[in-house]
Coordinates of C-alpha atoms in Angstrom, one line a residue:
Chain W
E1 CA -108.7 27.9 -13.9
D2 CA -109.1 29.5 -17.2
K3 CA -106.1 31.5 -18.3
V4 CA -104.6 33.3 -21.3
V5 CA -100.8 33.8 -21.5
Q6 CA -99.1 36.1 -24.0
S7 CA -95.5 36.3 -25.0
P8 CA -93.3 38.2 -25.1
L9 CA -94.5 40.7 -22.6
S10 CA -92.7 43.5 -24.4
L11 CA -90.8 43.8 -27.7
V12 CA -88.7 46.5 -29.3
V13 CA -88.1 46.4 -33.0
H14 CA -87.1 48.7 -35.9
E15 CA -89.3 49.8 -38.7
G16 CA -89.5 47.2 -41.4
D17 CA -89.0 44.3 -39.1
T18 CA -91.5 41.4 -38.9
V19 CA -92.8 40.5 -35.5
T20 CA -94.7 37.5 -34.2
L21 CA -96.8 37.7 -31.0
N22 CA -97.9 34.6 -29.2
C23 CA -101.0 33.7 -27.2
S24 CA -101.6 30.4 -25.5
Y25 CA -104.8 29.5 -23.6
E26 CA -106.4 27.1 -21.3
V27 CA -110.2 27.5 -21.3
T28 CA -112.8 25.0 -20.4
N29 CA -115.4 25.9 -23.0
F30 CA -113.5 27.6 -25.9
R31 CA -115.7 29.5 -28.3
S32 CA -113.3 32.0 -30.0
L33 CA -110.1 33.9 -29.7
L34 CA -109.8 37.6 -30.4
W35 CA -106.9 40.0 -30.9
Y36 CA -107.2 43.7 -30.0
K37 CA -104.8 46.6 -30.4
Q38 CA -104.7 49.1 -27.5
E39 CA -102.8 52.3 -28.3
K40 CA -103.9 54.7 -25.6
K41 CA -107.1 53.8 -24.0
A42 CA -109.8 51.9 -25.9
P43 CA -108.8 48.5 -27.3
T44 CA -109.8 48.2 -31.0
F45 CA -110.7 44.9 -32.5
L46 CA -108.3 43.2 -35.0
F47 CA -109.4 39.6 -35.5
M48 CA -111.7 36.9 -34.3
L49 CA -110.6 33.3 -34.8
T50 CA -112.8 30.3 -34.3
S51 CA -111.4 27.6 -36.6
S52 CA -107.9 26.1 -36.7
G53 CA -105.6 26.7 -39.6
I54 CA -107.5 29.4 -41.3
E55 CA -105.4 32.6 -41.6
K56 CA -107.1 35.9 -41.1
K57 CA -105.4 38.8 -42.8
S58 CA -105.8 42.6 -42.8
G59 CA -103.1 44.5 -44.5
R60 CA -99.8 43.8 -42.9
L61 CA -101.4 41.9 -40.0
S62 CA -102.3 38.3 -40.0
S63 CA -103.3 35.7 -37.4
I64 CA -103.9 32.0 -37.1
L65 CA -105.3 29.7 -34.5
D66 CA -104.2 26.2 -33.5
K67 CA -107.0 24.6 -31.5
K68 CA -105.1 21.4 -31.0
E69 CA -102.0 23.1 -29.4
L70 CA -104.2 25.8 -27.9
F71 CA -102.4 28.9 -29.2
S72 CA -102.6 31.7 -31.7
I73 CA -100.0 34.0 -33.3
L74 CA -100.3 37.5 -34.6
N75 CA -97.9 38.5 -37.3
I76 CA -97.1 42.0 -38.3
T77 CA -94.9 42.5 -41.4
A78 CA -93.0 45.6 -42.4
T79 CA -93.7 47.2 -39.0
Q80 CA -94.2 50.9 -38.8
T81 CA -94.0 53.3 -35.8
G82 CA -97.8 53.4 -35.9
D83 CA -97.9 49.8 -34.9
S84 CA -96.5 50.6 -31.5
A85 CA -99.2 49.6 -29.0
V86 CA -100.3 46.9 -26.6
Y87 CA -101.6 43.9 -28.3
L88 CA -104.2 42.0 -26.3
C89 CA -105.4 38.4 -26.8
A90 CA -108.7 37.3 -25.4
V91 CA -110.5 34.0 -25.4
E92 CA -114.2 33.7 -25.1
D93 CA -115.3 31.1 -22.5
R94 CA -118.8 30.1 -23.3
G95 CA -119.2 28.7 -19.8
S96 CA -122.7 28.2 -18.6
G97 CA -125.5 30.5 -19.7
N98 CA -123.6 31.9 -22.7
T99 CA -122.4 35.0 -20.8
G100 CA -120.0 36.0 -23.5
K101 CA -117.2 36.2 -21.0
L102 CA -113.8 37.3 -22.4
I103 CA -110.6 36.3 -20.6
F104 CA -107.7 38.5 -21.5
G105 CA -104.0 37.9 -21.5
Q106 CA -101.5 40.4 -20.0
G107 CA -100.8 41.9 -23.4
T108 CA -97.6 42.4 -25.4
T109 CA -96.2 45.9 -25.5
L110 CA -94.7 46.5 -29.0
Q111 CA -92.5 49.5 -29.6
V112 CA -91.4 50.1 -33.2
K113 CA -88.4 52.5 -33.5
P114 CA -87.8 54.6 -36.6
Chain N
E1 CA -114.4 56.6 -32.5
T2 CA -115.9 53.2 -31.6
G3 CA -119.4 54.4 -30.9
V4 CA -118.9 53.9 -27.2
T5 CA -118.4 57.0 -25.0
Q6 CA -117.4 57.2 -21.4
T7 CA -117.5 60.1 -18.9
P8 CA -115.6 61.4 -17.1
R9 CA -112.3 60.5 -18.8
H10 CA -110.3 61.2 -15.6
L11 CA -111.5 61.1 -12.0
V12 CA -109.8 61.6 -8.7
M13 CA -111.7 60.8 -5.6
G14 CA -111.2 60.3 -1.9
M15 CA -112.0 57.1 -0.1
T16 CA -115.2 58.6 1.4
N17 CA -116.6 60.1 -1.8
K18 CA -119.4 58.8 -4.0
K19 CA -119.1 59.1 -7.7
S20 CA -120.5 57.5 -10.8
L21 CA -119.0 56.5 -14.2
K22 CA -121.1 56.7 -17.2
C23 CA -121.0 54.7 -20.5
E24 CA -123.2 55.2 -23.5
Q25 CA -123.2 53.3 -26.8
H26 CA -124.6 54.5 -30.0
L27 CA -124.4 51.2 -31.9
G28 CA -127.8 49.7 -31.1
H29 CA -126.1 46.9 -29.2
N30 CA -127.8 44.8 -26.6
A31 CA -125.0 43.7 -24.3
M32 CA -122.7 46.0 -22.3
Y33 CA -119.7 45.3 -20.1
W34 CA -117.5 46.9 -17.4
Y35 CA -113.8 46.0 -17.3
K36 CA -111.1 47.0 -14.9
Q37 CA -107.5 47.4 -16.2
S38 CA -104.8 47.8 -13.6
A39 CA -101.2 48.4 -14.3
K40 CA -99.4 45.2 -15.5
K41 CA -102.5 43.1 -15.1
P42 CA -104.9 41.6 -17.7
L43 CA -108.2 43.3 -18.4
E44 CA -110.6 41.9 -15.8
L45 CA -114.3 41.5 -16.5
M46 CA -116.5 43.0 -13.8
F47 CA -120.1 43.0 -15.0
V48 CA -122.1 41.9 -18.0
Y49 CA -125.6 43.2 -18.9
N50 CA -127.8 41.8 -21.6
F51 CA -131.0 43.6 -22.5
K52 CA -130.6 45.6 -19.2
E53 CA -130.4 42.5 -17.1
Q54 CA -127.2 41.6 -15.3
T55 CA -125.9 38.2 -16.4
E56 CA -122.4 38.2 -14.9
N57 CA -120.9 39.6 -11.7
N58 CA -117.3 38.5 -11.5
S59 CA -117.0 38.5 -7.8
V60 CA -116.8 42.3 -7.7
P61 CA -116.8 44.0 -4.2
S62 CA -120.1 45.7 -3.3
R63 CA -118.4 49.1 -3.3
F64 CA -118.9 48.9 -7.1
S65 CA -122.5 49.1 -8.0
P66 CA -123.6 48.8 -11.7
E67 CA -126.8 50.2 -13.1
C68 CA -128.2 49.6 -16.6
P69 CA -131.4 51.7 -17.1
N70 CA -131.6 50.7 -20.8
S71 CA -129.6 48.9 -23.5
S72 CA -127.7 52.1 -24.4
H73 CA -126.5 53.3 -21.0
L74 CA -124.5 51.7 -18.3
F75 CA -123.3 53.3 -15.0
L76 CA -120.9 52.2 -12.4
H77 CA -121.6 53.8 -9.0
L78 CA -118.6 54.0 -6.7
H79 CA -118.5 54.5 -2.9
T80 CA -115.9 54.0 -0.2
L81 CA -113.3 52.9 -2.6
Q82 CA -109.8 51.9 -1.7
P83 CA -106.5 53.1 -3.3
E84 CA -106.0 49.7 -4.9
D85 CA -109.2 50.4 -6.9
S86 CA -107.2 53.0 -8.9
A87 CA -107.3 51.7 -12.5
L88 CA -108.6 52.3 -16.0
Y89 CA -112.3 51.4 -16.1
L90 CA -113.4 50.4 -19.6
C91 CA -116.9 50.0 -20.9
A92 CA -117.6 47.8 -23.9
S93 CA -120.7 46.8 -25.9
S94 CA -121.5 44.0 -28.4
Q95 CA -124.5 43.3 -30.6
H96 CA -125.5 40.5 -28.3
L97 CA -123.9 38.2 -25.8
L98 CA -122.9 35.7 -28.4
A99 CA -121.4 38.3 -30.7
N100 CA -117.6 38.1 -30.1
E101 CA -116.6 41.5 -31.2
Q102 CA -116.8 43.9 -28.3
F103 CA -116.4 47.6 -29.0
F104 CA -114.6 49.5 -26.2
G105 CA -115.0 53.1 -25.0
P106 CA -112.0 55.2 -24.2
G107 CA -112.1 54.4 -20.5
T108 CA -112.1 56.4 -17.2
R109 CA -108.8 56.8 -15.5
L110 CA -109.7 56.6 -11.8
T111 CA -107.4 57.6 -9.0
V112 CA -108.4 56.9 -5.4
L113 CA -106.5 58.9 -2.8

């Protein structure tokens, strides 16, 4: 059974700290891994990773994929209170018929205290 | 604003009611999705539509009935729901099925009494 597991489930840090969020997966027909940030309702897209070892970077956020060990990490440096959110990892299972099915992890709830 | 809108934002209904959730995307995308997000559980894919045709039904009970009249609109018709159906229902769209980035709407918070 396909699954995506994120850790930790929740995390409390102080502003300025660096955090690393983890996502491991078991998917039959892996196509890509995506990270989303969900602050209140709508998840917003952060990164899409398809190749191992190539870091994607956007400001203080960066992410990398290891297709051999089947995991990805999301790093946030110099955290700010505005980074407080649920971070979702999703893996696209190509499956049969290219349905574009995304399998989501449980999410990591990050709280950044002033 | 992601270009995907959902109405209503909140809905409270009894188990015998019939209601519909609406999703509209203004992005010119061809694929649309319904997800269910329950407390402390991962987002669950419910339905996928590509060019108005349903391509995925993730074993969803028949009390949830999707409708996609065109590539910009997606409905979820609800009838005889159960309290355990209370959740956040999220709509998303993508350029096409093979486009990984899905844009999500704000969701409808549904409470079934």
